[in-house]
Tab-separated table of C-alpha atoms and ligand atoms in Angstrom:
chain	number	residue	atom	x	y	z
G	932	UNK	CA	-44.134	-32.486	95.886
G	933	UNK	CA	-41.307	-30.984	93.943
G	934	UNK	CA	-39.634	-28.049	95.590
G	935	UNK	CA	-37.318	-26.277	93.176
G	936	UNK	CA	-35.520	-24.046	95.603
G	937	UNK	CA	-31.817	-23.628	95.906
G	938	UNK	CA	-30.337	-24.049	99.319
G	939	UNK	CA	-28.881	-20.882	100.751
G	940	UNK	CA	-26.801	-22.075	103.700
G	941	UNK	CA	-23.319	-20.570	103.620
G	942	UNK	CA	-21.479	-23.100	105.765
G	943	UNK	CA	-20.945	-26.596	104.507
G	944	UNK	CA	-22.263	-29.201	106.915
G	945	UNK	CA	-22.344	-32.928	106.637
G	946	UNK	CA	-25.831	-34.013	107.622
G	947	UNK	CA	-25.762	-37.010	109.901
G	948	UNK	CA	-27.611	-38.483	112.832
G	949	UNK	CA	-30.757	-40.454	113.412
G	950	UNK	CA	-32.905	-38.461	110.978
G	951	UNK	CA	-30.627	-39.069	107.978
G	952	UNK	CA	-30.239	-42.265	105.993
G	953	UNK	CA	-28.105	-43.417	103.075
G	954	UNK	CA	-30.396	-45.250	100.665
G	955	UNK	CA	-29.345	-47.369	97.696
G	956	UNK	CA	-30.903	-46.681	94.320
G	957	UNK	CA	-32.516	-49.927	93.207
G	958	UNK	CA	-34.152	-48.800	89.967
G	959	UNK	CA	-34.680	-45.702	87.856
G	960	UNK	CA	-37.690	-45.736	85.541
G	961	UNK	CA	-38.262	-43.163	82.809
G	962	UNK	CA	-41.987	-42.588	83.265
G	963	UNK	CA	-42.246	-39.903	80.561
G	964	UNK	CA	-39.699	-37.957	78.531
G	965	UNK	CA	-39.156	-35.555	81.402
G	966	UNK	CA	-40.151	-37.551	84.483
G	967	UNK	CA	-38.466	-40.420	86.291
G	968	UNK	CA	-39.242	-42.480	89.310
G	969	UNK	CA	-36.438	-43.586	91.612
G	970	UNK	CA	-36.910	-46.720	93.705
G	971	UNK	CA	-34.778	-46.864	96.850
G	972	UNK	CA	-34.139	-50.111	98.650
G	973	UNK	CA	-35.422	-50.053	102.218
G	974	UNK	CA	-32.489	-50.092	104.696
G	975	UNK	CA	-32.051	-52.859	107.289
G	976	UNK	CA	-34.306	-50.889	109.622
G	977	UNK	CA	-37.033	-49.887	107.179
G	978	UNK	CA	-38.150	-46.273	107.076
G	979	UNK	CA	-41.776	-45.927	108.029
G	980	UNK	CA	-43.965	-43.471	106.187
G	981	UNK	CA	-47.556	-42.648	105.373
G	982	UNK	CA	-49.138	-42.364	101.950
G	983	UNK	CA	-48.859	-38.767	100.740
G	984	UNK	CA	-45.620	-37.968	102.602
G	985	UNK	CA	-42.387	-36.874	100.981
G	986	UNK	CA	-38.705	-37.674	101.122
G	987	UNK	CA	-36.013	-34.997	101.197
G	988	UNK	CA	-33.055	-35.935	98.987
G	989	UNK	CA	-29.658	-34.422	99.794
G	990	UNK	CA	-26.874	-34.398	97.199
G	991	UNK	CA	-23.829	-32.355	96.363
G	992	UNK	CA	-24.039	-30.570	93.017
G	993	UNK	CA	-21.173	-28.367	91.793
G	994	UNK	CA	-19.612	-28.577	95.243
G	995	UNK	CA	-22.722	-27.395	97.062
G	996	UNK	CA	-25.168	-29.329	99.156
G	997	UNK	CA	-28.636	-29.281	97.660
G	998	UNK	CA	-31.862	-30.500	99.282
G	999	UNK	CA	-35.168	-31.099	97.588
G	1000	UNK	CA	-38.394	-32.683	98.787
G	1001	UNK	CA	-40.076	-35.194	96.504
G	1002	UNK	CA	-43.375	-36.898	97.233
G	1003	UNK	CA	-43.379	-40.643	97.570
G	1004	UNK	CA	-45.551	-42.303	94.943
G	1005	UNK	CA	-45.108	-45.699	96.572
G	1006	UNK	CA	-47.603	-46.967	99.100
G	1007	UNK	CA	-46.241	-48.291	102.413
G	1008	UNK	CA	-48.719	-51.145	102.310
G	1009	UNK	CA	-48.376	-52.084	98.624
G	1010	UNK	CA	-44.736	-51.401	97.683
G	1011	UNK	CA	-41.594	-52.896	99.099
G	1012	UNK	CA	-39.376	-49.994	98.026
G	1013	UNK	CA	-39.531	-46.286	98.677
G	1014	UNK	CA	-40.291	-44.664	95.322
G	1015	UNK	CA	-40.238	-40.953	94.516
G	1016	UNK	CA	-41.405	-39.292	91.316
G	1017	UNK	CA	-39.328	-36.457	89.841
G	1018	UNK	CA	-40.144	-34.231	86.906
G	1019	UNK	CA	-37.581	-31.976	85.264
G	1020	UNK	CA	-38.290	-28.305	85.804
G	1021	UNK	CA	-36.694	-25.549	83.778
G	1022	UNK	CA	-33.487	-24.468	85.528
G	1023	UNK	CA	-34.311	-26.910	88.334
G	1024	UNK	CA	-30.999	-27.919	89.865
G	1025	UNK	CA	-31.719	-31.325	91.346
G	1026	UNK	CA	-34.670	-32.217	89.087
G	1027	UNK	CA	-32.270	-32.109	86.111
G	1028	UNK	CA	-29.195	-33.438	87.880
G	1029	UNK	CA	-30.879	-36.645	89.058
G	1030	UNK	CA	-32.081	-37.980	85.663
G	1031	UNK	CA	-28.760	-36.988	84.046
G	1032	UNK	CA	-26.392	-38.354	86.691
G	1033	UNK	CA	-27.940	-40.789	89.113
G	1034	UNK	CA	-27.154	-44.463	88.556
G	1035	UNK	CA	-28.580	-47.671	89.956
G	1036	UNK	CA	-26.510	-48.723	92.981
G	1037	UNK	CA	-25.618	-45.161	93.987
G	1038	UNK	CA	-26.262	-44.012	97.545
G	1039	UNK	CA	-28.390	-40.972	98.224
G	1040	UNK	CA	-28.720	-39.278	101.581
G	1041	UNK	CA	-32.317	-38.680	102.621
G	1042	UNK	CA	-34.150	-37.352	105.643
G	1043	UNK	CA	-36.911	-39.197	107.460
G	1044	UNK	CA	-40.127	-39.183	105.399
G	1045	UNK	CA	-42.400	-36.373	106.529
G	1046	UNK	CA	-45.379	-34.262	105.508
G	1047	UNK	CA	-48.946	-33.613	106.575
G	1048	UNK	CA	-50.675	-34.393	103.251
G	1049	UNK	CA	-51.807	-37.789	104.397
G	1050	UNK	CA	-54.766	-39.643	105.809
G	1051	UNK	CA	-55.416	-42.570	108.139
G	1052	UNK	CA	-56.933	-45.583	106.386
G	1053	UNK	CA	-59.579	-47.714	108.025
G	1054	UNK	CA	-61.382	-50.641	106.442
G	1055	UNK	CA	-64.682	-49.453	107.949
G	1056	UNK	CA	-64.487	-46.129	106.075
G	1057	UNK	CA	-66.965	-45.393	103.283
G	1058	UNK	CA	-65.729	-42.242	101.680
G	1059	UNK	CA	-65.172	-40.543	98.374
G	1060	UNK	CA	-61.835	-38.870	97.716
G	1061	UNK	CA	-61.994	-36.294	94.931
G	1062	UNK	CA	-58.494	-35.433	93.748
G	1063	UNK	CA	-57.216	-32.656	91.505
G	1064	UNK	CA	-53.653	-33.160	90.286
G	1065	UNK	CA	-51.476	-31.343	87.772
G	1066	UNK	CA	-48.197	-32.686	86.331
G	1067	UNK	CA	-45.905	-34.093	89.026
G	1068	UNK	CA	-48.581	-33.236	91.617
G	1069	UNK	CA	-49.788	-36.748	90.873
G	1070	UNK	CA	-47.069	-38.408	92.983
G	1071	UNK	CA	-48.650	-38.127	96.470
G	1072	UNK	CA	-52.049	-38.911	94.930
G	1073	UNK	CA	-50.714	-42.149	93.480
G	1074	UNK	CA	-49.528	-43.258	96.908
G	1075	UNK	CA	-52.866	-42.398	98.531
G	1076	UNK	CA	-54.909	-44.052	95.756
G	1077	UNK	CA	-52.967	-47.327	95.978
G	1078	UNK	CA	-53.422	-47.497	99.759
G	1079	UNK	CA	-57.074	-46.442	99.660
G	1080	UNK	CA	-58.083	-49.072	97.096
G	1081	UNK	CA	-56.552	-51.852	99.192
G	1082	UNK	CA	-57.264	-50.620	102.710
G	1083	UNK	CA	-60.809	-49.323	102.307
G	1084	UNK	CA	-62.921	-51.679	100.179
G	1085	UNK	CA	-65.996	-49.428	100.428
G	1086	UNK	CA	-64.240	-46.155	99.585
G	1087	UNK	CA	-63.890	-44.723	96.109
G	1088	UNK	CA	-61.780	-42.173	94.336
G	1089	UNK	CA	-62.283	-39.682	91.506
G	1090	UNK	CA	-59.142	-38.162	90.031
G	1091	UNK	CA	-58.985	-35.169	87.697
G	1092	UNK	CA	-55.477	-35.215	86.285
G	1093	UNK	CA	-54.182	-32.400	84.067
G	1094	UNK	CA	-51.155	-32.478	81.815
G	1095	UNK	CA	-49.624	-30.601	78.910
G	1096	UNK	CA	-49.957	-33.414	76.376
G	1097	UNK	CA	-50.424	-37.152	76.169
G	1098	UNK	CA	-46.692	-37.873	76.535
G	1099	UNK	CA	-46.555	-35.930	79.793
G	1100	UNK	CA	-49.025	-38.132	81.647
G	1101	UNK	CA	-47.074	-39.772	84.462
G	1102	UNK	CA	-48.254	-43.279	85.503
G	1103	UNK	CA	-50.841	-43.454	82.687
G	1104	UNK	CA	-50.484	-47.247	82.301
G	1105	UNK	CA	-50.625	-47.782	86.048
G	1106	UNK	CA	-53.862	-45.806	86.271
G	1107	UNK	CA	-55.368	-47.718	83.352
G	1108	UNK	CA	-54.565	-50.974	85.153
G	1109	UNK	CA	-55.872	-49.761	88.504
G	1110	UNK	CA	-59.127	-48.648	86.876
G	1111	UNK	CA	-59.576	-52.123	85.425
G	1112	UNK	CA	-58.637	-53.940	88.626
G	1113	UNK	CA	-60.797	-51.728	90.823
G	1114	UNK	CA	-63.564	-51.165	88.328
G	1115	UNK	CA	-66.183	-48.771	89.663
G	1116	UNK	CA	-63.999	-47.587	92.552
G	1117	UNK	CA	-61.459	-45.483	90.678
G	1118	UNK	CA	-62.574	-42.934	88.120
G	1119	UNK	CA	-59.774	-41.050	86.311
G	1120	UNK	CA	-60.559	-38.008	84.149
G	1121	UNK	CA	-57.591	-36.882	82.063
G	1122	UNK	CA	-57.359	-33.291	80.867
G	1123	UNK	CA	-54.736	-32.213	78.326
G	1124	UNK	CA	-53.706	-28.705	77.255
G	1125	UNK	CA	-52.833	-30.077	73.813
G	1126	UNK	CA	-54.748	-33.189	72.909
G	1127	UNK	CA	-54.223	-35.318	69.794
G	1128	UNK	CA	-57.061	-35.689	67.260
G	1129	UNK	CA	-58.186	-39.088	68.544
G	1130	UNK	CA	-58.113	-38.099	72.249
G	1131	UNK	CA	-61.106	-39.431	74.151
G	1132	UNK	CA	-60.639	-37.321	77.287
G	1133	UNK	CA	-60.931	-33.588	77.878
G	1134	UNK	CA	-58.766	-30.975	76.260
G	1135	UNK	CA	-58.146	-27.322	76.988
G	1136	UNK	CA	-56.862	-25.219	79.832
G	1137	UNK	CA	-58.033	-25.958	83.335
G	1138	UNK	CA	-59.872	-22.679	83.723
G	1139	UNK	CA	-63.097	-21.972	85.559
G	1140	UNK	CA	-65.360	-23.180	82.740
G	1141	UNK	CA	-63.445	-26.429	82.350
G	1142	UNK	CA	-63.400	-27.086	86.092
G	1143	UNK	CA	-67.132	-26.450	86.381
G	1144	UNK	CA	-67.767	-28.897	83.533
G	1145	UNK	CA	-65.484	-31.525	85.110
G	1146	UNK	CA	-66.951	-31.064	88.553
G	1147	UNK	CA	-70.370	-31.926	87.160
G	1148	UNK	CA	-68.888	-35.076	85.637
G	1149	UNK	CA	-67.656	-36.413	88.983
G	1150	UNK	CA	-70.001	-39.245	89.858
G	1151	UNK	CA	-71.974	-38.816	93.061
G	1152	UNK	CA	-71.549	-42.470	94.120
G	1153	UNK	CA	-74.147	-41.896	96.858
G	1154	UNK	CA	-71.540	-41.336	99.599
G	1155	UNK	CA	-71.995	-38.361	101.910
G	1156	UNK	CA	-68.431	-38.401	103.148
G	1157	UNK	CA	-66.437	-36.617	100.444
G	1158	UNK	CA	-62.955	-35.141	100.877
G	1159	UNK	CA	-61.160	-32.976	98.307
G	1160	UNK	CA	-57.410	-33.127	97.716
G	1161	UNK	CA	-55.300	-31.030	95.390
G	1162	UNK	CA	-51.657	-30.904	94.356
G	1163	UNK	CA	-50.291	-29.118	91.328
G	1164	UNK	CA	-49.167	-25.771	89.947
G	1165	UNK	CA	-50.254	-22.663	91.809
G	1166	UNK	CA	-52.675	-21.521	89.086
G	1167	UNK	CA	-54.477	-24.850	89.098
G	1168	UNK	CA	-54.741	-24.871	92.889
G	1169	UNK	CA	-56.200	-21.361	92.906
G	1170	UNK	CA	-58.815	-22.278	90.288
G	1171	UNK	CA	-59.793	-25.410	92.221
G	1172	UNK	CA	-60.018	-23.372	95.421
G	1173	UNK	CA	-62.439	-20.955	93.763
G	1174	UNK	CA	-64.508	-23.818	92.369
G	1175	UNK	CA	-64.803	-25.544	95.745
G	1176	UNK	CA	-65.685	-22.269	97.457
G	1177	UNK	CA	-68.449	-21.677	94.880
G	1178	UNK	CA	-69.805	-25.125	95.650
G	1179	UNK	CA	-69.725	-24.222	99.355
G	1180	UNK	CA	-67.398	-27.087	100.240
G	1181	UNK	CA	-66.333	-26.584	103.887
G	1182	UNK	CA	-62.610	-25.840	104.209
G	1183	UNK	CA	-62.105	-28.742	106.633
G	1184	UNK	CA	-62.955	-31.053	103.726
G	1185	UNK	CA	-60.175	-29.605	101.534
G	1186	UNK	CA	-56.515	-30.682	101.691
G	1187	UNK	CA	-53.701	-29.161	99.678
G	1188	UNK	CA	-50.092	-29.979	98.986
G	1189	UNK	CA	-48.185	-27.002	97.629
G	1190	UNK	CA	-45.171	-27.187	95.430
G	1191	UNK	CA	-43.049	-24.628	93.721
G	1192	UNK	CA	-41.285	-25.466	90.495
G	1193	UNK	CA	-38.301	-23.734	89.075
G	1194	UNK	CA	-38.218	-20.955	91.604
G	1195	UNK	CA	-34.801	-19.700	92.571
G	1196	UNK	CA	-35.094	-18.286	96.067
G	1197	UNK	CA	-38.322	-16.481	96.703
G	1198	UNK	CA	-37.682	-12.778	97.197
G	1199	UNK	CA	-37.630	-11.998	100.872
G	1200	UNK	CA	-40.428	-9.895	102.211
G	1201	UNK	CA	-38.705	-6.666	103.215
G	1202	UNK	CA	-41.707	-5.044	104.776
G	1203	UNK	CA	-41.497	-1.815	106.619
G	1204	UNK	CA	-40.425	-3.283	109.924
G	1205	UNK	CA	-40.971	-1.189	113.010
G	1206	UNK	CA	-37.836	-0.367	114.986
G	1207	UNK	CA	-38.801	-2.863	117.701
G	1208	UNK	CA	-38.885	-5.580	115.017
G	1209	UNK	CA	-35.409	-4.647	113.837
G	1210	UNK	CA	-33.778	-5.884	117.034
G	1211	UNK	CA	-31.581	-8.981	117.184
G	1212	UNK	CA	-33.156	-11.437	119.606
G	1213	UNK	CA	-32.075	-14.515	121.473
G	1214	UNK	CA	-33.806	-17.794	120.644
G	1215	UNK	CA	-33.517	-21.091	122.488
G	1216	UNK	CA	-33.860	-24.225	120.365
G	1217	UNK	CA	-34.392	-27.695	121.777
G	1218	UNK	CA	-33.637	-30.469	119.346
G	1219	UNK	CA	-32.569	-34.081	119.680
G	1220	UNK	CA	-31.937	-33.809	123.423
G	1221	UNK	CA	-29.753	-30.696	123.026
G	1222	UNK	CA	-30.428	-27.082	123.799
G	1223	UNK	CA	-28.944	-24.260	121.702
G	1224	UNK	CA	-29.030	-20.515	122.224
G	1225	UNK	CA	-28.665	-18.326	119.138
G	1226	UNK	CA	-28.974	-14.642	118.432
G	1227	UNK	CA	-31.136	-14.001	115.387
G	1228	UNK	CA	-30.710	-10.735	113.489
G	1229	UNK	CA	-33.959	-9.108	112.326
G	1230	UNK	CA	-33.227	-9.820	108.664
G	1231	UNK	CA	-32.301	-13.500	109.154
G	1232	UNK	CA	-34.546	-16.450	109.792
G	1233	UNK	CA	-34.168	-18.725	112.806
G	1234	UNK	CA	-33.126	-21.612	110.545
G	1235	UNK	CA	-30.529	-19.579	108.602
G	1236	UNK	CA	-28.963	-18.414	111.849
G	1237	UNK	CA	-28.897	-21.915	113.320
G	1238	UNK	CA	-27.310	-23.390	110.177
G	1239	UNK	CA	-24.699	-20.641	110.150
G	1240	UNK	CA	-23.801	-21.646	113.705
G	1241	UNK	CA	-23.347	-25.241	112.553
G	1242	UNK	CA	-26.517	-26.514	114.235
G	1243	UNK	CA	-27.826	-29.338	112.097
G	1244	UNK	CA	-31.561	-28.618	112.217
G	1245	UNK	CA	-33.950	-30.419	109.850
G	1246	UNK	CA	-35.114	-28.537	106.760
G	1247	UNK	CA	-35.919	-29.006	103.119
G	1248	UNK	CA	-37.684	-26.378	100.978
G	1249	UNK	CA	-36.631	-23.291	102.998
G	1250	UNK	CA	-39.750	-21.693	101.712
G	1251	UNK	CA	-42.389	-22.304	104.364
G	1252	UNK	CA	-44.187	-25.011	102.420
G	1253	UNK	CA	-42.939	-28.480	103.287
G	1254	UNK	CA	-42.956	-28.264	107.144
G	1255	UNK	CA	-39.668	-30.174	107.408
G	1256	UNK	CA	-38.412	-27.457	109.775
G	1257	UNK	CA	-41.546	-27.351	111.924
G	1258	UNK	CA	-41.183	-26.749	115.643
G	1259	UNK	CA	-43.379	-25.660	118.518
G	1260	UNK	CA	-42.895	-22.320	120.210
G	1261	UNK	CA	-43.101	-23.091	123.931
G	1262	UNK	CA	-42.831	-19.407	124.754
G	1263	UNK	CA	-42.419	-16.056	123.039
G	1264	UNK	CA	-43.690	-14.804	119.715
G	1265	UNK	CA	-42.499	-15.803	116.265
G	1266	UNK	CA	-43.487	-14.041	113.046
G	1267	UNK	CA	-43.687	-16.155	109.882
G	1268	UNK	CA	-42.974	-14.691	106.429
G	1269	UNK	CA	-45.062	-17.468	104.923
G	1270	UNK	CA	-47.902	-19.199	106.747
G	1271	UNK	CA	-49.245	-21.457	104.030
G	1272	UNK	CA	-47.416	-24.563	105.259
G	1273	UNK	CA	-49.264	-24.643	108.581
G	1274	UNK	CA	-52.954	-25.122	109.206
G	1275	UNK	CA	-54.894	-22.660	111.322
G	1276	UNK	CA	-55.064	-25.130	114.190
G	1277	UNK	CA	-51.312	-25.811	114.040
G	1278	UNK	CA	-50.646	-22.079	114.248
G	1279	UNK	CA	-53.094	-21.803	117.161
G	1280	UNK	CA	-51.208	-24.594	118.944
G	1281	UNK	CA	-47.974	-22.635	118.602
G	1282	UNK	CA	-46.319	-24.457	115.715
G	1283	UNK	CA	-43.825	-22.419	113.710
G	1284	UNK	CA	-41.580	-22.920	110.682
G	1285	UNK	CA	-38.001	-21.972	111.460
G	1286	UNK	CA	-37.113	-21.397	107.776
G	1287	UNK	CA	-39.505	-18.446	107.563
G	1288	UNK	CA	-39.623	-17.592	111.278
G	1289	UNK	CA	-38.335	-14.473	113.032
G	1290	UNK	CA	-38.407	-13.971	116.824
G	1291	UNK	CA	-40.526	-11.023	117.912
G	1292	UNK	CA	-39.783	-11.264	121.634
G	1293	UNK	CA	-36.702	-12.123	123.697
G	1294	UNK	CA	-38.125	-15.237	125.302
G	1295	UNK	CA	-38.637	-17.496	122.281
G	1296	UNK	CA	-38.108	-21.186	123.027
G	1297	UNK	CA	-38.712	-23.614	120.167
G	1298	UNK	CA	-38.889	-27.365	120.472
G	1299	UNK	CA	-38.235	-29.351	117.300
G	1300	UNK	CA	-39.043	-32.988	116.681
S	110	FES	S1	-37.899	-26.164	105.298
S	110	FES	FE1	-39.792	-26.474	104.272
S	110	FES	S2	-41.169	-25.341	105.513
S	110	FES	FE2	-39.275	-24.912	106.367
């Protein structure tokens, strides 16, 4: 996942505490002309994570703290190091700063790995994972594929991977090797916008016609248990969504990881708020054994207000997508500007995202962590 959002906090804070770690850069690999992978050495107490999760990197650029979430492409059961994949995005602050400035041996502050785009592996499973990835959306898929191939000998994976051109394919050699090693269990279909003359794969835009054609090419493998995963640009995700709906794939079989590239602060939704919504309200936050009371103005989010008060709450994308700021509302009502980051059942259980959350009643109590 590559969130390209600038941090908006006004007060400088030094993140510290049990959820932050200083990791050493062990290696930087130029995977393509505009993508790198960064391998971090595990600290003395290794960070635990699941395939498909992401790491939030925190650095200071031009005197300002910047946070970005990047999916781990390493597998916790295959790789010793924590490895993230990063692709430059136009005007992306950290995605350009890292390849231009980061050196082996440097320390980078990170938050605990997190994210819901993951699955439990079990050697008894017999399932088919069908993955749709675009550009750097391949990073969480790579982690999941590596773990799946080792952990579930009877499961298989089909990957449709779209890129601009042949030089933009991240991990191409690794996929070629994996397909040879796990022959018959990993099936990769490459799609390029601009393909060279001798290209053996598919070429053209990933529109409805192309997706329909590719979907028919996915081998049936004779397994009933099929799950669909997608991660890539918004347009691709929408097209895949439509395709899966047309094939009547139940929504509980579909998993998505959203990312936003090159966006500089999403415009805030300034809807016509009723006068009762325009009230400042008190919110109680429980985090890390502490309890904080803050007053949140109607046009501020709970997270923004807490950060302004110097409360070091966890966050990353500030856009309602990554769930780094997730908490549970134990009482009261919270309105979210953006609900995409939470599943229906999470919302039903009372989970909220403080970065896009506004209190609607005076009795809101949120527990984080
Ligand atoms: S910080 Fe990413 S969802 Fe709130």
